[in-house]
Amino acid sequence: MEPVVLLYHIAPAKETAIRALCEKLSVRMVRVPVSRHGCTIGEALRGEGADRRALRPFSEEMLVMNLPGILMDFFLQGLAREGVDVALKAAITPTNVAWTADALVRELKDERQEFLRQMAKK
């Protein structure tokens, strides 16, 4: 599958910076509208499936990336260099490709909370 970045709820100024970075790296960028947040990540990647709103709507910004290793590194470094902060970021995996965006958001938030709990224990 081609290199692609899915954008969920990304603010316009951030989207402009991400678009420029994607063009520089020859990565396809897809802004996923709210009307498609109930589609699976795989459907969003392929542009398939009918519009489906999320069962549990979310408002968090999220990037979902299908990028090979070194390209992922360049992309994340580029975001940092441009000062583009997006709290929820995920690489596409064989597991989460079948999840909806709202399910992925919940999982990422749970992982972040667990990480913060572990850090507080140290």
Tab-separated table of N, CA and C in Angstrom:
chain	number	residue	atom	x	y	z
A	1	MET	N	0.841	-1.181	0.000
A	1	MET	CA	0.000	0.000	0.000
A	1	MET	C	0.884	1.241	0.000
A	2	GLU	N	0.446	2.254	-0.701
A	2	GLU	CA	1.233	3.477	-0.810
A	2	GLU	C	1.343	4.207	0.533
A	3	PRO	N	2.375	5.011	0.703
A	3	PRO	CA	2.493	5.809	1.925
A	3	PRO	C	1.330	6.796	2.019
A	4	VAL	N	0.675	6.822	3.153
A	4	VAL	CA	-0.488	7.695	3.333
A	4	VAL	C	-0.603	8.115	4.785
A	5	VAL	N	-1.152	9.299	5.001
A	5	VAL	CA	-1.435	9.823	6.337
A	5	VAL	C	-2.900	10.239	6.357
A	6	LEU	N	-3.640	9.701	7.342
A	6	LEU	CA	-5.037	10.069	7.531
A	6	LEU	C	-5.117	11.146	8.604
A	7	LEU	N	-5.907	12.188	8.347
A	7	LEU	CA	-6.075	13.287	9.294
A	7	LEU	C	-7.494	13.291	9.831
A	8	TYR	N	-7.611	13.338	11.150
A	8	TYR	CA	-8.900	13.419	11.829
A	8	TYR	C	-8.902	14.674	12.702
A	9	HIS	N	-9.828	15.569	12.479
A	9	HIS	CA	-10.008	16.784	13.293
A	9	HIS	C	-8.745	17.647	13.374
A	10	ILE	N	-7.994	17.741	12.324
A	10	ILE	CA	-6.774	18.553	12.341
A	10	ILE	C	-7.126	19.998	12.000
A	11	ALA	N	-6.650	20.929	12.813
A	11	ALA	CA	-6.906	22.353	12.607
A	11	ALA	C	-6.323	22.803	11.266
A	12	PRO	N	-6.962	23.792	10.622
A	12	PRO	CA	-6.513	24.226	9.289
A	12	PRO	C	-5.034	24.602	9.185
A	13	ALA	N	-4.501	25.320	10.151
A	13	ALA	CA	-3.083	25.719	10.079
A	13	ALA	C	-2.178	24.491	10.146
A	14	LYS	N	-2.524	23.544	11.003
A	14	LYS	CA	-1.741	22.308	11.087
A	14	LYS	C	-1.884	21.509	9.804
A	15	GLU	N	-3.092	21.464	9.260
A	15	GLU	CA	-3.312	20.718	8.024
A	15	GLU	C	-2.458	21.276	6.888
A	16	THR	N	-2.335	22.581	6.821
A	16	THR	CA	-1.505	23.205	5.785
A	16	THR	C	-0.051	22.765	5.925
A	17	ALA	N	0.459	22.770	7.152
A	17	ALA	CA	1.846	22.352	7.385
A	17	ALA	C	2.022	20.862	7.078
A	18	ILE	N	1.049	20.044	7.463
A	18	ILE	CA	1.125	18.602	7.195
A	18	ILE	C	1.058	18.341	5.695
A	19	ARG	N	0.189	19.068	4.996
A	19	ARG	CA	0.085	18.911	3.541
A	19	ARG	C	1.430	19.215	2.863
A	20	ALA	N	2.078	20.305	3.277
A	20	ALA	CA	3.376	20.671	2.694
A	20	ALA	C	4.414	19.578	2.951
A	21	LEU	N	4.417	19.040	4.157
A	21	LEU	CA	5.355	17.974	4.504
A	21	LEU	C	5.066	16.721	3.678
A	22	CYS	N	3.803	16.367	3.547
A	22	CYS	CA	3.427	15.197	2.757
A	22	CYS	C	3.847	15.361	1.299
A	23	GLU	N	3.639	16.552	0.744
A	23	GLU	CA	4.052	16.795	-0.640
A	23	GLU	C	5.565	16.649	-0.783
A	24	LYS	N	6.300	17.181	0.178
A	24	LYS	CA	7.763	17.094	0.152
A	24	LYS	C	8.243	15.645	0.186
A	25	LEU	N	7.523	14.795	0.948
A	25	LEU	CA	7.927	13.400	1.117
A	25	LEU	C	7.201	12.445	0.162
A	26	SER	N	6.384	12.980	-0.732
A	26	SER	CA	5.588	12.169	-1.676
A	26	SER	C	4.674	11.183	-0.944
A	27	VAL	N	3.983	11.695	0.061
A	27	VAL	CA	3.041	10.916	0.858
A	27	VAL	C	1.640	11.449	0.568
A	28	ARG	N	0.709	10.537	0.340
A	28	ARG	CA	-0.675	10.943	0.108
A	28	ARG	C	-1.304	11.306	1.455
A	29	MET	N	-2.006	12.428	1.491
A	29	MET	CA	-2.677	12.893	2.699
A	29	MET	C	-4.176	12.819	2.466
A	30	VAL	N	-4.900	12.280	3.440
A	30	VAL	CA	-6.356	12.171	3.337
A	30	VAL	C	-6.978	12.776	4.586
A	31	ARG	N	-7.777	13.825	4.389
A	31	ARG	CA	-8.538	14.396	5.500
A	31	ARG	C	-9.836	13.609	5.580
A	32	VAL	N	-10.061	12.940	6.701
A	32	VAL	CA	-11.240	12.100	6.870
A	32	VAL	C	-12.344	12.945	7.501
A	33	PRO	N	-13.431	13.185	6.772
A	33	PRO	CA	-14.504	14.013	7.326
A	33	PRO	C	-15.263	13.302	8.433
A	34	VAL	N	-15.909	14.062	9.286
A	34	VAL	CA	-16.676	13.519	10.406
A	34	VAL	C	-17.691	12.491	9.922
A	35	SER	N	-18.228	12.692	8.739
A	35	SER	CA	-19.234	11.772	8.201
A	35	SER	C	-18.669	10.378	7.938
A	36	ARG	N	-17.331	10.225	7.977
A	36	ARG	CA	-16.698	8.923	7.732
A	36	ARG	C	-15.942	8.385	8.946
A	37	HIS	N	-16.122	8.983	10.099
A	37	HIS	CA	-15.411	8.530	11.301
A	37	HIS	C	-15.873	7.159	11.774
A	38	GLY	N	-17.007	6.674	11.311
A	38	GLY	CA	-17.474	5.337	11.663
A	38	GLY	C	-16.963	4.262	10.728
A	39	CYS	N	-16.257	4.648	9.677
A	39	CYS	CA	-15.631	3.687	8.765
A	39	CYS	C	-14.386	3.116	9.437
A	40	THR	N	-13.962	1.955	8.991
A	40	THR	CA	-12.717	1.409	9.540
A	40	THR	C	-11.534	2.202	8.990
A	41	ILE	N	-10.413	2.071	9.655
A	41	ILE	CA	-9.189	2.724	9.195
A	41	ILE	C	-8.857	2.224	7.779
A	42	GLY	N	-9.022	0.931	7.544
A	42	GLY	CA	-8.762	0.367	6.218
A	42	GLY	C	-9.658	0.961	5.159
A	43	GLU	N	-10.943	1.135	5.467
A	43	GLU	CA	-11.858	1.753	4.500
A	43	GLU	C	-11.449	3.190	4.207
A	44	ALA	N	-11.050	3.917	5.237
A	44	ALA	CA	-10.601	5.297	5.033
A	44	ALA	C	-9.351	5.331	4.154
A	45	LEU	N	-8.442	4.396	4.374
A	45	LEU	CA	-7.224	4.318	3.555
A	45	LEU	C	-7.541	4.083	2.088
A	46	ARG	N	-8.482	3.173	1.855
A	46	ARG	CA	-8.809	2.778	0.482
A	46	ARG	C	-9.886	3.643	-0.153
A	47	GLY	N	-10.494	4.551	0.623
A	47	GLY	CA	-11.578	5.368	0.105
A	47	GLY	C	-12.829	4.555	-0.163
A	48	GLU	N	-13.018	3.496	0.602
A	48	GLU	CA	-14.160	2.597	0.429
A	48	GLU	C	-15.188	2.806	1.522
A	49	GLY	N	-16.315	2.150	1.367
A	49	GLY	CA	-17.353	2.162	2.391
A	49	GLY	C	-18.216	3.407	2.310
A	50	ALA	N	-19.425	3.253	2.782
A	50	ALA	CA	-20.368	4.370	2.808
A	50	ALA	C	-20.066	5.276	3.997
A	51	ASP	N	-20.576	6.496	3.935
A	51	ASP	CA	-20.437	7.403	5.072
A	51	ASP	C	-21.073	6.769	6.299
A	52	ARG	N	-20.343	6.806	7.415
A	52	ARG	CA	-20.844	6.308	8.694
A	52	ARG	C	-20.246	7.173	9.795
A	53	ARG	N	-21.098	7.785	10.546
A	53	ARG	CA	-20.613	8.572	11.684
A	53	ARG	C	-20.179	7.626	12.802
A	54	ALA	N	-19.264	8.084	13.619
A	54	ALA	CA	-18.763	7.280	14.739
A	54	ALA	C	-19.869	7.053	15.765
A	55	LEU	N	-19.892	5.859	16.340
A	55	LEU	CA	-20.859	5.566	17.401
A	55	LEU	C	-20.572	6.425	18.630
A	56	ARG	N	-19.290	6.645	18.892
A	56	ARG	CA	-18.871	7.510	19.989
A	56	ARG	C	-18.062	8.658	19.383
A	57	PRO	N	-18.752	9.750	19.012
A	57	PRO	CA	-18.040	10.864	18.376
A	57	PRO	C	-16.878	11.358	19.242
A	58	PHE	N	-15.838	11.826	18.583
A	58	PHE	CA	-14.663	12.333	19.282
A	58	PHE	C	-14.254	13.653	18.647
A	59	SER	N	-13.499	14.437	19.391
A	59	SER	CA	-13.052	15.733	18.865
A	59	SER	C	-11.534	15.869	18.900
A	60	GLU	N	-10.851	14.853	19.381
A	60	GLU	CA	-9.388	14.907	19.465
A	60	GLU	C	-8.758	14.877	18.074
A	61	GLU	N	-7.660	15.608	17.942
A	61	GLU	CA	-6.882	15.536	16.705
A	61	GLU	C	-6.154	14.201	16.671
A	62	MET	N	-6.101	13.602	15.485
A	62	MET	CA	-5.405	12.322	15.362
A	62	MET	C	-4.817	12.189	13.958
A	63	LEU	N	-3.600	11.644	13.908
A	63	LEU	CA	-2.947	11.259	12.660
A	63	LEU	C	-2.793	9.748	12.667
A	64	VAL	N	-3.148	9.114	11.556
A	64	VAL	CA	-2.966	7.677	11.409
A	64	VAL	C	-2.103	7.483	10.172
A	65	MET	N	-0.969	6.819	10.346
A	65	MET	CA	0.047	6.790	9.296
A	65	MET	C	0.348	5.386	8.793
A	66	ASN	N	0.444	5.274	7.496
A	66	ASN	CA	0.922	4.050	6.862
A	66	ASN	C	2.214	4.433	6.130
A	67	LEU	N	3.302	4.447	6.887
A	67	LEU	CA	4.596	4.888	6.358
A	67	LEU	C	5.663	3.864	6.715
A	68	PRO	N	6.520	3.501	5.756
A	68	PRO	CA	7.636	2.613	6.093
A	68	PRO	C	8.596	3.327	7.053
A	69	GLY	N	9.361	2.552	7.812
A	69	GLY	CA	10.230	3.031	8.879
A	69	GLY	C	10.928	4.354	8.690
A	70	ILE	N	11.789	4.459	7.690
A	70	ILE	CA	12.582	5.683	7.528
A	70	ILE	C	11.700	6.860	7.137
A	71	LEU	N	10.664	6.600	6.348
A	71	LEU	CA	9.740	7.662	5.964
A	71	LEU	C	8.959	8.141	7.184
A	72	MET	N	8.602	7.216	8.071
A	72	MET	CA	7.934	7.584	9.325
A	72	MET	C	8.846	8.500	10.133
A	73	ASP	N	10.128	8.154	10.218
A	73	ASP	CA	11.089	8.984	10.944
A	73	ASP	C	11.152	10.387	10.354
A	74	PHE	N	11.284	10.480	9.026
A	74	PHE	CA	11.346	11.788	8.361
A	74	PHE	C	10.070	12.587	8.600
A	75	PHE	N	8.925	11.911	8.535
A	75	PHE	CA	7.644	12.586	8.726
A	75	PHE	C	7.534	13.139	10.152
A	76	LEU	N	7.830	12.318	11.146
A	76	LEU	CA	7.725	12.763	12.536
A	76	LEU	C	8.736	13.864	12.850
A	77	GLN	N	9.944	13.755	12.296
A	77	GLN	CA	10.947	14.814	12.477
A	77	GLN	C	10.469	16.113	11.828
A	78	GLY	N	9.849	15.995	10.665
A	78	GLY	CA	9.316	17.174	9.974
A	78	GLY	C	8.219	17.847	10.778
A	79	LEU	N	7.339	17.047	11.372
A	79	LEU	CA	6.291	17.621	12.226
A	79	LEU	C	6.920	18.403	13.378
A	80	ALA	N	7.905	17.800	14.020
A	80	ALA	CA	8.574	18.453	15.148
A	80	ALA	C	9.270	19.736	14.698
A	81	ARG	N	9.957	19.672	13.582
A	81	ARG	CA	10.675	20.834	13.064
A	81	ARG	C	9.717	21.992	12.757
A	82	GLU	N	8.517	21.670	12.268
A	82	GLU	CA	7.522	22.691	11.929
A	82	GLU	C	6.673	23.098	13.131
A	83	GLY	N	6.898	22.467	14.277
A	83	GLY	CA	6.131	22.794	15.477
A	83	GLY	C	4.688	22.328	15.420
A	84	VAL	N	4.441	21.274	14.660
A	84	VAL	CA	3.081	20.723	14.536
A	84	VAL	C	2.913	19.635	15.594
A	85	ASP	N	2.104	19.937	16.601
A	85	ASP	CA	1.879	18.998	17.689
A	85	ASP	C	0.497	18.371	17.544
A	86	VAL	N	0.459	17.069	17.392
A	86	VAL	CA	-0.787	16.305	17.364
A	86	VAL	C	-0.630	15.221	18.424
A	87	ALA	N	-1.478	15.270	19.440
A	87	ALA	CA	-1.315	14.374	20.593
A	87	ALA	C	-1.515	12.906	20.236
A	88	LEU	N	-2.490	12.610	19.390
A	88	LEU	CA	-2.788	11.221	19.065
A	88	LEU	C	-2.245	10.872	17.686
A	89	LYS	N	-1.263	9.965	17.691
A	89	LYS	CA	-0.657	9.500	16.443
A	89	LYS	C	-0.571	7.981	16.511
A	90	ALA	N	-0.842	7.337	15.374
A	90	ALA	CA	-0.763	5.877	15.347
A	90	ALA	C	-0.253	5.419	13.994
A	91	ALA	N	0.506	4.351	14.034
A	91	ALA	CA	0.888	3.656	12.810
A	91	ALA	C	-0.193	2.617	12.526
A	92	ILE	N	-0.465	2.403	11.268
A	92	ILE	CA	-1.450	1.392	10.894
A	92	ILE	C	-0.830	0.024	11.098
A	93	THR	N	-1.598	-0.844	11.749
A	93	THR	CA	-1.153	-2.206	12.028
A	93	THR	C	-2.186	-3.185	11.473
A	94	PRO	N	-1.828	-4.459	11.360
A	94	PRO	CA	-2.815	-5.448	10.921
A	94	PRO	C	-4.038	-5.509	11.847
A	95	THR	N	-3.862	-5.129	13.096
A	95	THR	CA	-4.985	-5.142	14.039
A	95	THR	C	-5.857	-3.901	13.892
A	96	ASN	N	-5.242	-2.706	13.972
A	96	ASN	CA	-6.076	-1.502	14.001
A	96	ASN	C	-6.647	-1.110	12.643
A	97	VAL	N	-6.210	-1.726	11.573
A	97	VAL	CA	-6.760	-1.407	10.253
A	97	VAL	C	-8.244	-1.771	10.186
A	98	ALA	N	-8.692	-2.684	11.045
A	98	ALA	CA	-10.101	-3.095	11.070
A	98	ALA	C	-10.915	-2.306	12.098
A	99	TRP	N	-10.273	-1.418	12.838
A	99	TRP	CA	-10.964	-0.629	13.853
A	99	TRP	C	-11.547	0.627	13.232
A	100	THR	N	-12.572	1.176	13.888
A	100	THR	CA	-13.076	2.491	13.506
A	100	THR	C	-12.185	3.548	14.162
A	101	ALA	N	-12.299	4.768	13.673
A	101	ALA	CA	-11.482	5.852	14.229
A	101	ALA	C	-11.782	6.074	15.706
A	102	ASP	N	-13.062	6.005	16.091
A	102	ASP	CA	-13.381	6.229	17.500
A	102	ASP	C	-12.805	5.134	18.390
A	103	ALA	N	-12.747	3.896	17.903
A	103	ALA	CA	-12.128	2.813	18.676
A	103	ALA	C	-10.629	3.062	18.828
A	104	LEU	N	-9.979	3.528	17.761
A	104	LEU	CA	-8.548	3.821	17.831
A	104	LEU	C	-8.275	4.983	18.784
A	105	VAL	N	-9.102	6.007	18.756
A	105	VAL	CA	-8.941	7.134	19.684
A	105	VAL	C	-9.027	6.647	21.127
A	106	ARG	N	-10.021	5.817	21.426
A	106	ARG	CA	-10.153	5.294	22.793
A	106	ARG	C	-8.914	4.505	23.207
A	107	GLU	N	-8.413	3.662	22.299
A	107	GLU	CA	-7.223	2.858	22.608
A	107	GLU	C	-6.000	3.755	22.855
A	108	LEU	N	-5.799	4.749	22.013
A	108	LEU	CA	-4.654	5.655	22.171
A	108	LEU	C	-4.750	6.440	23.478
A	109	LYS	N	-5.946	6.894	23.817
A	109	LYS	CA	-6.123	7.628	25.068
A	109	LYS	C	-5.873	6.719	26.266
A	110	ASP	N	-6.341	5.477	26.194
A	110	ASP	CA	-6.086	4.518	27.278
A	110	ASP	C	-4.591	4.250	27.423
A	111	GLU	N	-3.891	4.071	26.311
A	111	GLU	CA	-2.447	3.833	26.350
A	111	GLU	C	-1.713	5.022	26.954
A	112	ARG	N	-2.122	6.232	26.578
A	112	ARG	CA	-1.479	7.431	27.113
A	112	ARG	C	-1.701	7.529	28.622
A	113	GLN	N	-2.925	7.240	29.078
A	113	GLN	CA	-3.222	7.280	30.509
A	113	GLN	C	-2.385	6.260	31.273
A	114	GLU	N	-2.256	5.063	30.715
A	114	GLU	CA	-1.442	4.027	31.363
A	114	GLU	C	0.024	4.451	31.422
A	115	PHE	N	0.520	5.028	30.352
A	115	PHE	CA	1.899	5.519	30.326
A	115	PHE	C	2.108	6.567	31.415
A	116	LEU	N	1.173	7.513	31.520
A	116	LEU	CA	1.291	8.562	32.537
A	116	LEU	C	1.229	7.977	33.945
A	117	ARG	N	0.388	6.960	34.149
A	117	ARG	CA	0.321	6.298	35.467
A	117	ARG	C	1.666	5.639	35.797
A	118	GLN	N	2.240	4.971	34.811
A	118	GLN	CA	3.533	4.305	35.036
A	118	GLN	C	4.630	5.325	35.323
A	119	MET	N	4.611	6.435	34.613
A	119	MET	CA	5.621	7.470	34.830
A	119	MET	C	5.475	8.090	36.225
A	120	ALA	N	4.251	8.225	36.706
A	120	ALA	CA	4.000	8.809	38.026
A	120	ALA	C	4.527	7.894	39.133
A	121	LYS	N	4.582	6.606	38.889
A	121	LYS	CA	5.082	5.645	39.877
A	121	LYS	C	6.581	5.719	40.052
A	122	LYS	N	7.287	6.217	39.060
A	122	LYS	CA	8.763	6.255	39.111
A	122	LYS	C	9.271	7.390	39.944
